[in-house]
CSV table of C-alpha atoms in Angstrom, one decimal:
chain,number,residue,atom,x,y,z
A,17,MET,CA,58.0,69.7,93.5
A,18,GLY,CA,57.9,73.4,92.2
A,19,TYR,CA,59.1,74.7,89.1
A,20,THR,CA,59.9,78.1,87.8
A,21,CYS,CA,58.5,80.2,84.8
A,22,GLU,CA,61.7,80.0,83.4
A,23,THR,CA,62.1,76.2,83.9
A,24,LEU,CA,58.7,75.6,82.3
A,25,GLN,CA,59.5,77.9,79.2
A,26,PHE,CA,62.5,76.1,78.6
A,27,TYR,CA,60.5,72.4,78.5
A,28,LYS,CA,57.9,74.2,76.2
A,29,HIS,CA,60.1,75.3,73.5
A,30,LYS,CA,62.2,71.8,73.9
A,31,ILE,CA,58.6,69.9,73.3
A,32,ASN,CA,57.4,72.3,70.4
A,33,ALA,CA,60.7,72.0,68.8
A,34,SER,CA,60.5,68.1,68.7
A,35,MET,CA,56.8,68.4,67.6
A,36,LYS,CA,58.2,70.2,64.4
A,37,SER,CA,61.0,67.4,64.0
A,38,LEU,CA,58.5,64.7,64.4
A,39,LEU,CA,56.0,66.2,61.5
A,40,HIS,CA,59.0,65.5,58.9
A,41,SER,CA,59.4,61.7,60.2
A,42,PRO,CA,56.5,60.9,62.2
A,43,ASN,CA,56.5,58.2,64.8
A,44,ARG,CA,53.1,57.4,66.6
A,45,THR,CA,54.4,56.6,69.6
A,46,ASP,CA,56.8,59.6,70.3
A,47,ILE,CA,54.1,61.8,69.0
A,48,SER,CA,52.0,60.4,71.8
A,49,LYS,CA,54.5,60.9,74.8
A,50,LEU,CA,55.1,64.5,73.1
A,51,LEU,CA,51.1,65.1,73.2
A,52,ASN,CA,50.9,63.7,76.5
A,53,ALA,CA,54.1,66.0,77.9
A,54,ALA,CA,52.3,69.1,76.1
A,55,PHE,CA,49.2,68.5,78.1
A,56,VAL,CA,50.8,68.1,81.2
A,57,LEU,CA,53.1,71.3,80.7
A,58,THR,CA,49.8,73.0,79.8
A,59,ILE,CA,48.3,72.6,83.0
A,60,MET,CA,51.5,73.5,85.0
A,61,PHE,CA,51.6,76.6,82.8
A,62,PHE,CA,48.2,77.1,83.9
A,63,MET,CA,48.7,76.4,87.5
A,64,SER,CA,51.9,78.7,88.1
A,65,SER,CA,50.3,81.5,85.9
A,66,CYS,CA,53.2,81.7,83.5
A,67,GLY,CA,53.0,83.2,80.3
A,68,GLN,CA,51.0,86.1,81.8
A,69,GLU,CA,52.4,89.4,81.8
A,70,LYS,CA,53.8,90.5,85.2
A,71,GLN,CA,51.4,92.6,87.4
A,72,HIS,CA,53.7,95.5,88.8
A,73,SER,CA,52.8,95.9,92.3
A,74,ALA,CA,50.8,99.4,93.3
A,75,VAL,CA,53.2,100.2,95.9
A,76,GLN,CA,56.1,102.1,94.6
A,77,PRO,CA,59.6,101.4,95.8
A,78,ASP,CA,61.2,103.9,98.0
A,79,CYS,CA,64.2,105.2,96.0
A,80,THR,CA,65.1,108.2,97.9
A,81,THR,CA,68.6,106.4,99.0
A,82,LEU,CA,70.0,103.5,96.2
A,83,THR,CA,71.0,100.5,97.6
A,84,ALA,CA,71.8,96.9,96.7
A,85,GLU,CA,68.4,96.0,97.8
A,86,ASN,CA,66.6,98.4,96.1
A,87,ALA,CA,68.8,98.9,92.8
A,88,ASP,CA,66.6,96.5,90.4
A,89,ASP,CA,63.2,98.4,91.4
A,90,CYS,CA,64.7,102.1,90.9
A,91,ILE,CA,67.3,101.6,88.0
A,92,ARG,CA,65.7,101.8,84.7
A,93,LEU,CA,67.0,100.0,81.7
A,94,ASN,CA,68.0,103.3,80.1
A,95,GLN,CA,70.2,104.1,83.0
A,96,ILE,CA,72.9,101.5,82.2
A,97,GLN,CA,75.1,101.0,79.8
A,98,VAL,CA,76.3,97.7,77.8
A,99,LEU,CA,78.4,97.0,74.7
A,100,GLY,CA,76.8,95.5,71.6
A,101,THR,CA,78.7,94.3,68.5
A,102,HIS,CA,78.2,95.7,65.0
A,103,ASN,CA,77.2,93.3,62.2
A,104,SER,CA,77.0,90.7,65.2
A,105,TYR,CA,76.5,87.5,62.8
A,106,LYS,CA,79.4,88.0,60.7
A,107,LEU,CA,82.3,85.5,60.2
A,108,ASP,CA,85.7,86.4,58.8
A,109,LEU,CA,86.3,86.1,55.4
A,110,PRO,CA,88.1,82.9,54.0
A,111,GLU,CA,91.4,83.6,53.2
A,112,THR,CA,91.3,82.0,49.8
A,113,LEU,CA,88.3,84.6,48.7
A,114,ILE,CA,90.7,87.5,49.8
A,115,GLU,CA,93.4,86.3,47.3
A,116,ALA,CA,91.2,85.3,44.8
A,117,VAL,CA,89.0,88.6,44.3
A,118,ASN,CA,92.4,90.6,45.3
A,119,THR,CA,93.6,89.5,41.9
A,120,PHE,CA,91.0,91.8,39.9
A,121,LEU,CA,90.1,93.8,42.9
A,122,PRO,CA,93.2,95.0,45.2
A,123,GLY,CA,92.4,95.7,48.8
A,124,TRP,CA,88.7,94.9,48.5
A,125,SER,CA,88.6,93.2,51.8
A,126,GLU,CA,90.4,95.9,54.1
A,127,ASN,CA,87.3,97.4,55.6
A,128,ILE,CA,85.6,94.2,56.0
A,129,GLU,CA,88.5,92.0,57.8
A,130,TYR,CA,86.5,91.1,60.9
A,131,GLY,CA,84.2,88.5,62.6
A,132,HIS,CA,82.2,87.5,65.4
A,133,ARG,CA,82.3,84.5,67.6
A,134,PRO,CA,78.6,82.9,67.9
A,135,LEU,CA,75.8,84.7,69.3
A,136,SER,CA,75.2,82.8,72.7
A,137,GLU,CA,79.4,83.1,72.9
A,138,GLN,CA,79.0,86.7,72.7
A,139,LEU,CA,76.3,86.8,75.7
A,140,GLU,CA,78.3,84.2,77.9
A,141,LEU,CA,82.1,85.2,77.4
A,142,LEU,CA,82.0,88.8,76.3
A,143,GLY,CA,79.1,90.3,78.3
A,144,ILE,CA,77.7,91.4,74.7
A,145,ARG,CA,73.6,92.8,75.3
A,146,GLN,CA,73.0,94.3,72.0
A,147,PHE,CA,73.1,92.7,68.8
A,148,GLU,CA,73.1,94.0,65.3
A,149,ILE,CA,71.6,91.4,62.3
A,150,ASP,CA,71.1,92.4,58.8
A,151,ILE,CA,68.1,90.7,57.0
A,152,PHE,CA,67.2,90.1,53.1
A,153,ALA,CA,64.0,88.9,52.1
A,154,ASP,CA,63.9,85.5,50.6
A,155,PRO,CA,60.2,84.6,49.9
A,156,GLU,CA,60.8,81.7,47.6
A,157,GLY,CA,63.8,80.4,49.3
A,158,GLY,CA,67.5,79.5,47.6
A,159,LEU,CA,68.1,83.4,46.5
A,160,PHE,CA,71.8,83.1,48.5
A,161,ALA,CA,72.2,79.4,48.3
A,162,ARG,CA,74.8,79.5,46.2
A,163,PRO,CA,77.4,82.6,46.7
A,164,GLN,CA,79.5,83.4,44.0
A,165,GLY,CA,82.5,83.7,46.3
A,166,ALA,CA,81.6,80.5,48.2
A,167,LEU,CA,82.1,79.1,44.5
A,168,MET,CA,84.9,80.7,43.5
A,169,SER,CA,87.2,79.9,46.7
A,170,GLY,CA,85.6,76.3,47.3
A,171,ASP,CA,84.2,77.3,50.4
A,172,SER,CA,81.9,74.4,50.5
A,173,LEU,CA,80.0,74.7,54.0
A,174,PHE,CA,78.6,77.7,52.6
A,175,ILE,CA,76.9,76.2,49.4
A,176,ASP,CA,73.4,74.6,49.2
A,177,ARG,CA,72.9,75.0,52.8
A,178,GLU,CA,69.3,73.4,53.9
A,179,GLU,CA,68.1,76.1,55.7
A,180,MET,CA,69.2,78.7,52.8
A,181,LEU,CA,67.0,76.8,50.7
A,182,GLU,CA,63.8,77.5,52.5
A,183,PRO,CA,61.7,80.9,52.6
A,184,GLY,CA,62.4,83.3,54.8
A,185,TYR,CA,64.6,86.0,55.9
A,186,LYS,CA,68.6,85.4,55.7
A,187,VAL,CA,71.1,86.8,57.3
A,188,LEU,CA,74.6,88.1,55.7
A,189,HIS,CA,76.4,91.1,55.1
A,190,VAL,CA,76.9,91.6,51.4
A,191,GLN,CA,75.4,89.0,48.9
A,192,ASP,CA,77.6,86.7,47.0
A,193,ILE,CA,81.0,88.3,48.6
A,194,ASP,CA,80.5,88.5,52.4
A,195,TYR,CA,78.2,85.7,52.9
A,196,ARG,CA,79.5,84.0,56.2
A,197,SER,CA,77.6,84.4,59.1
A,198,VAL,CA,77.1,82.5,62.5
A,199,CYS,CA,73.6,81.9,61.9
A,200,LEU,CA,72.3,82.1,58.4
A,201,THR,CA,68.7,82.7,58.9
A,202,PHE,CA,67.0,85.3,60.7
A,203,VAL,CA,64.8,82.8,62.9
A,204,SER,CA,68.0,80.5,63.7
A,205,CYS,CA,69.6,83.7,64.9
A,206,LEU,CA,66.9,84.3,67.3
A,207,GLU,CA,66.4,81.0,68.5
A,208,GLU,CA,70.1,80.9,69.7
A,209,VAL,CA,69.5,84.1,71.6
A,210,ARG,CA,66.2,82.8,73.2
A,211,GLU,CA,68.0,79.5,74.4
A,212,TRP,CA,70.6,81.6,75.9
A,213,SER,CA,68.2,83.8,77.4
A,214,ILE,CA,66.0,81.3,79.0
A,215,ALA,CA,68.7,79.3,80.4
A,216,ASN,CA,70.1,82.6,82.2
A,217,PRO,CA,66.5,84.2,83.0
A,218,THR,CA,68.2,87.0,85.2
A,219,HIS,CA,70.1,88.7,82.2
A,220,LEU,CA,70.1,92.7,81.4
A,221,PRO,CA,67.5,93.3,78.8
A,222,ILE,CA,69.1,92.6,75.1
A,223,MET,CA,68.2,94.5,72.2
A,224,ILE,CA,68.4,93.1,68.8
A,225,LEU,CA,68.9,96.0,66.2
A,226,VAL,CA,67.5,94.7,62.7
A,227,GLU,CA,68.6,96.1,59.5
A,228,LEU,CA,66.2,95.4,56.3
A,229,LYS,CA,68.4,95.1,53.2
A,230,ASP,CA,66.9,95.4,49.7
A,231,SER,CA,69.2,98.1,48.0
A,232,GLN,CA,70.1,97.2,44.4
A,233,ALA,CA,73.4,95.6,44.1
A,234,THR,CA,76.3,96.9,42.0
A,235,SER,CA,79.0,94.8,40.5
A,236,ARG,CA,82.3,94.7,42.3
A,237,GLY,CA,85.1,93.6,39.4
A,238,GLU,CA,83.7,90.3,38.0
A,239,PHE,CA,81.4,90.0,40.4
A,240,ALA,CA,77.7,90.6,39.6
A,241,LEU,CA,76.1,90.3,42.8
A,242,THR,CA,72.8,88.5,43.6
A,243,GLN,CA,70.2,91.3,43.1
A,244,PRO,CA,68.1,91.3,46.4
A,245,VAL,CA,64.3,91.1,47.0
A,246,GLU,CA,62.3,94.5,47.6
A,247,ILE,CA,60.9,94.4,50.8
A,248,THR,CA,58.0,96.4,50.7
A,249,ALA,CA,55.5,97.8,53.1
A,250,SER,CA,53.4,94.8,52.9
A,251,MET,CA,56.1,92.6,53.5
A,252,ILE,CA,57.5,94.5,56.5
A,253,LEU,CA,55.5,92.9,59.3
A,254,ASP,CA,56.9,89.6,58.0
A,255,VAL,CA,60.0,90.6,60.2
A,256,ASP,CA,57.2,90.6,63.2
A,257,GLN,CA,55.9,87.6,62.6
A,258,GLU,CA,59.4,86.0,62.3
A,259,ILE,CA,60.1,87.5,65.8
A,260,LEU,CA,57.0,86.2,67.4
A,261,SER,CA,57.2,82.7,66.1
A,262,VAL,CA,60.2,82.4,68.1
A,263,PHE,CA,59.8,84.4,71.1
A,264,ASP,CA,56.6,84.3,73.8
A,265,ARG,CA,55.0,87.7,74.0
A,266,SER,CA,55.9,87.5,77.6
A,267,HIS,CA,59.6,87.2,76.4
A,268,LEU,CA,59.4,90.8,74.8
A,269,ILE,CA,59.4,94.5,75.5
A,270,MET,CA,57.3,95.9,73.3
A,271,PRO,CA,56.7,99.6,72.1
A,272,ASP,CA,53.4,98.9,73.8
A,273,ASP,CA,54.7,97.8,77.2
A,274,VAL,CA,56.8,101.1,77.5
A,275,ARG,CA,54.0,103.3,75.9
A,276,GLY,CA,51.2,102.1,78.7
A,277,GLU,CA,48.5,104.9,79.2
A,278,PHE,CA,50.4,107.3,77.2
A,279,GLU,CA,49.2,108.8,74.2
A,280,THR,CA,52.6,108.2,72.1
A,281,LEU,CA,55.9,106.5,73.2
A,282,GLU,CA,57.5,109.7,73.1
A,283,GLN,CA,55.3,110.9,76.0
A,284,ALA,CA,55.8,107.8,78.0
A,285,VAL,CA,59.8,107.7,78.0
A,286,THR,CA,60.3,111.5,78.6
A,287,GLU,CA,57.6,111.6,81.4
A,288,ALA,CA,57.5,108.3,83.2
A,289,GLY,CA,60.7,106.5,81.9
A,290,TRP,CA,61.6,103.1,80.7
A,291,PRO,CA,60.7,99.9,82.6
A,292,THR,CA,62.8,99.3,85.7
A,293,LEU,CA,65.6,96.4,85.6
A,294,ALA,CA,63.1,94.4,87.7
A,295,GLN,CA,60.8,94.4,85.0
A,296,SER,CA,62.9,94.0,82.5
A,297,ARG,CA,65.8,91.4,83.5
A,298,GLY,CA,65.3,88.0,81.2
A,299,LYS,CA,63.6,90.3,78.1
A,300,ILE,CA,64.3,91.0,74.5
A,301,LEU,CA,63.6,94.5,72.9
A,302,PHE,CA,64.0,95.0,69.0
A,303,ALA,CA,64.8,97.8,67.0
A,304,LEU,CA,64.5,98.9,63.6
A,305,ASP,CA,67.9,100.2,62.1
A,306,ASN,CA,66.8,101.4,59.2
A,307,THR,CA,65.5,105.2,58.7
A,308,GLY,CA,63.8,106.5,55.8
A,309,ARG,CA,61.6,104.4,53.7
A,310,HIS,CA,61.4,101.3,55.6
A,311,ARG,CA,61.1,103.2,58.6
A,312,ASP,CA,58.3,105.3,57.5
A,313,ASP,CA,56.6,101.8,56.1
A,314,TYR,CA,56.8,100.1,59.2
A,315,ILE,CA,55.0,102.9,61.1
A,316,SER,CA,52.2,103.0,58.5
A,317,HIS,CA,51.0,100.1,60.2
A,318,SER,CA,50.5,101.6,63.4
A,319,GLU,CA,51.0,105.4,64.2
A,320,ASP,CA,51.3,104.9,67.6
A,321,LEU,CA,53.2,101.8,67.4
A,322,SER,CA,50.4,99.7,68.8
A,323,GLY,CA,51.1,95.7,68.3
A,324,LEU,CA,54.4,96.3,66.7
A,325,VAL,CA,57.0,94.3,67.8
A,326,MET,CA,60.0,96.9,67.0
A,327,PHE,CA,61.2,100.1,68.2
A,328,PRO,CA,61.7,102.4,65.3
A,329,SER,CA,64.6,105.1,65.3
A,330,SER,CA,62.7,108.1,65.3
A,331,ALA,CA,63.9,111.6,66.2
A,332,PRO,CA,62.8,113.8,69.3
A,333,GLY,CA,59.3,115.5,68.6
A,334,GLU,CA,58.1,112.4,66.7
A,335,PRO,CA,55.4,110.7,68.5
A,336,THR,CA,57.2,107.2,67.8
A,337,ALA,CA,60.6,108.6,69.4
A,338,GLY,CA,62.2,106.3,71.9
A,339,PHE,CA,65.0,104.5,70.7
A,340,ILE,CA,67.4,106.6,68.4
A,341,LYS,CA,70.6,105.5,66.0
A,342,MET,CA,73.2,107.9,65.8
A,343,ASN,CA,76.2,106.3,64.7
A,344,ASN,CA,78.3,109.5,64.4
A,345,VAL,CA,79.5,110.3,68.1
A,346,LEU,CA,82.5,112.3,66.7
A,347,ALA,CA,80.1,114.9,65.7
A,348,ASP,CA,76.9,114.3,67.8
A,349,ALA,CA,78.5,113.3,71.1
A,350,GLU,CA,76.9,116.2,73.1
A,351,LEU,CA,73.6,115.9,71.5
A,352,ILE,CA,73.3,112.1,72.4
A,353,ARG,CA,74.5,113.3,75.8
A,354,SER,CA,71.1,115.7,76.0
A,355,TYR,CA,68.9,113.1,74.2
A,356,VAL,CA,70.0,110.7,77.1
A,357,GLU,CA,69.2,112.9,79.7
A,358,GLN,CA,65.7,113.8,78.5
A,359,GLY,CA,65.0,109.9,78.4
A,360,PHE,CA,65.9,108.5,75.0
A,361,ILE,CA,68.0,105.1,74.4
A,362,ILE,CA,70.8,105.6,72.0
A,363,ARG,CA,72.7,103.3,70.1
A,364,THR,CA,76.0,104.5,69.0
A,365,ARG,CA,79.3,103.1,67.4
A,366,SER,CA,82.7,103.1,69.3
A,367,ASP,CA,84.7,102.1,66.0
A,368,ILE,CA,84.4,101.9,62.4
A,369,PRO,CA,85.5,99.1,60.8
A,370,ASN,CA,88.7,98.6,60.6
A,371,GLN,CA,90.0,102.5,61.1
A,372,GLU,CA,90.6,102.3,64.6
A,373,ALA,CA,91.4,98.7,64.9
A,374,ARG,CA,94.5,99.5,62.7
A,375,SER,CA,95.5,102.7,63.6
A,376,GLY,CA,94.5,102.2,67.6
A,377,ASP,CA,93.0,105.6,68.0
A,378,THR,CA,90.5,105.8,70.8
A,379,THR,CA,89.1,108.9,70.3
A,380,ARG,CA,85.8,107.4,69.0
A,381,ARG,CA,85.8,105.1,71.5
A,382,ASP,CA,86.3,107.0,74.6
A,383,LEU,CA,83.4,109.6,73.2
A,384,ALA,CA,80.8,107.1,72.6
A,385,LEU,CA,81.4,105.5,76.3
A,386,ALA,CA,81.1,109.1,77.8
A,387,SER,CA,78.2,110.2,75.4
A,388,GLY,CA,76.0,108.1,78.2
A,389,ALA,CA,74.7,106.0,75.1
A,390,GLN,CA,73.2,103.0,76.6
A,391,TYR,CA,74.4,100.7,73.6
A,392,VAL,CA,78.3,101.3,72.4
A,393,SER,CA,78.5,98.8,69.2
A,394,THR,CA,82.2,97.6,68.4
A,395,ASP,CA,83.8,95.3,65.8
A,396,TYR,CA,86.3,94.6,69.1
A,397,PRO,CA,85.3,93.3,72.1
A,398,GLU,CA,88.4,91.2,71.9
A,399,VAL,CA,91.7,92.9,71.4
A,400,SER,CA,92.1,93.7,67.2
A,401,PRO,CA,94.3,91.3,65.4
A,402,PHE,CA,95.9,94.1,63.6
A,403,GLY,CA,98.7,94.6,66.4
A,404,SER,CA,97.5,97.7,67.6
A,405,GLY,CA,96.1,96.9,71.1
A,406,PHE,CA,92.6,98.2,70.3
A,407,ILE,CA,89.5,96.9,72.5
A,408,VAL,CA,86.3,98.4,73.7
A,409,THR,CA,85.5,97.3,77.2
A,410,LEU,CA,83.0,99.2,79.9
A,411,PRO,CA,85.4,101.1,82.1
A,412,GLY,CA,84.7,99.8,85.7
A,413,ALA,CA,82.5,96.9,85.0
A,414,GLU,CA,81.7,94.1,87.2
A,415,GLY,CA,79.1,92.1,85.0
A,416,PRO,CA,78.1,93.1,81.5
A,417,GLY,CA,77.1,96.4,82.3
A,418,ILE,CA,77.7,99.8,84.3
A,419,CYS,CA,75.7,102.4,85.7
A,420,ASN,CA,75.2,105.1,82.8
A,421,PRO,CA,78.1,107.9,83.0
A,422,VAL,CA,75.1,110.7,82.4
A,423,ASN,CA,71.9,109.8,84.0
A,424,ALA,CA,72.1,106.8,86.3
A,425,PRO,CA,70.3,107.5,89.9
A,426,GLU,CA,72.7,109.1,92.1
A,427,GLY,CA,74.6,106.7,94.4
A,428,CYS,CA,74.6,103.9,91.5
A,429,HIS,CA,77.1,101.2,91.7
A,430,ASN,CA,78.6,99.0,89.0
A,431,SER,CA,78.5,96.1,91.4
A,432,TRP,CA,74.6,96.0,91.5
A,433,ILE,CA,74.6,95.8,87.3
A,434,VAL,CA,75.3,92.2,87.3
A,435,GLU,CA,73.5,88.9,86.5
C-alpha cells in the first residue's frame, strides 16, 4: 500500500503531538506503542524520500503558450492575487466591555469593532491565503494572562488561560483592552495553519505576516495598560525558532529558496523570479511586517538573509528586497503597480477599520485590486455588519486566487488558479 508524503507528514505531526502529551502523564505501554510507530514512520519517510527538498527538473517547461496543463509550471507565485485578512486572529469585543469603557472613554471602540473566524475557517470557507499575526514577547509567561478588560467585564474565558501562563510569544491586538484572539499563542496559531495545510496539500501558497509589538503602552482612561517586553536583537530569532518548532523546513518557502545562487534576494526576484505554483503549492512563507529597528535587527543576523525564515519588508535597491509592505494604496497605487512589474511581492490594504465598512466607499478596495498587489488585506471578506454592504472579494475568482491583473502571463485563466 502506497502513502503520499502529505499523509506521512500528517501522521508524523500526530505522533509528535502525542509524545509531547505523554511526557506530562507518561504511560509505559502507550509510549512503547508510539515509539514503535515513530520508528516505522521514520523508515517509511526514508523509503519515500519525504522531508527532502524537491529537485526541480533540469528540463524547463515550454511556456510559449499557456495552457491548463502547464499553468502550474509556468505561473509564478507573484503572478497571482489572493485575499488576506488584517489582524487575522482578532475576535470581536464583548458588548459588556464596550459598554463599561464607554462610561469614561466614549466611542473608544469604533475603529476596532471587527473580528474574524478561526484561521482554519478563513482558509476553508473564505479562501483567505494571507494572515497577519501580531505577537508580544512573554519570556516568563503570564504577562497577559489577566487582561484588565476581561476582569472588568467578567470575560472569564480569557482570564488565566493555561496557554497564557506558559513562556512564548502571545497573540493579541492591544493588551488589556483588545485581548480576545482566536488563537492566543503564536505557536497555536501556526499549528492550526499547519494542520489545515497538511490536510489540503495542493493549496496555493499561504503568506503569514508577523508584526512584533513592544511599543510602550499609554493609559486609556482608567486603563493603565500592561507594559510589553522589549523585543531585542538577541530575542528576535526566537520568532524563527517558534516557526521552525511547528513547520518542517520542507513545508516553508524561505529567502534561501528564492535567492538560490544569486548574491542577493533582489537580484533573484527581478532576474529569475519567484518559485512557480508547482513548486509552492502546499507551502507557507513568512514575512516581517515591521520596518525600522526590528527589521534592521532581524537583518543584522544575516545580511543576505541566509538561514532566516522571514522575508523582511525592504525597498527596491536594498539587497534584501523581495517583499514590500505598502498599506496606503490611495497614495501609492502606481508605485505598487511598478514594483509588481519589476518582480516584487506587495501587500496592501483594501480598507481601514472601520471607515469603508461604515461608509461603503469602495475607492480603496478597487485601487488595491487593480494595483496588482499580490496580497490584498481586508477586515471584510464577508459583508460588513454596519449596513453599508461593503465586502472585499476577488473579481472573477473561481477559487481562492486569480490571475494577477498586472503581471500574469498572457493567456492566464482564473479557472487555473484553483486548488
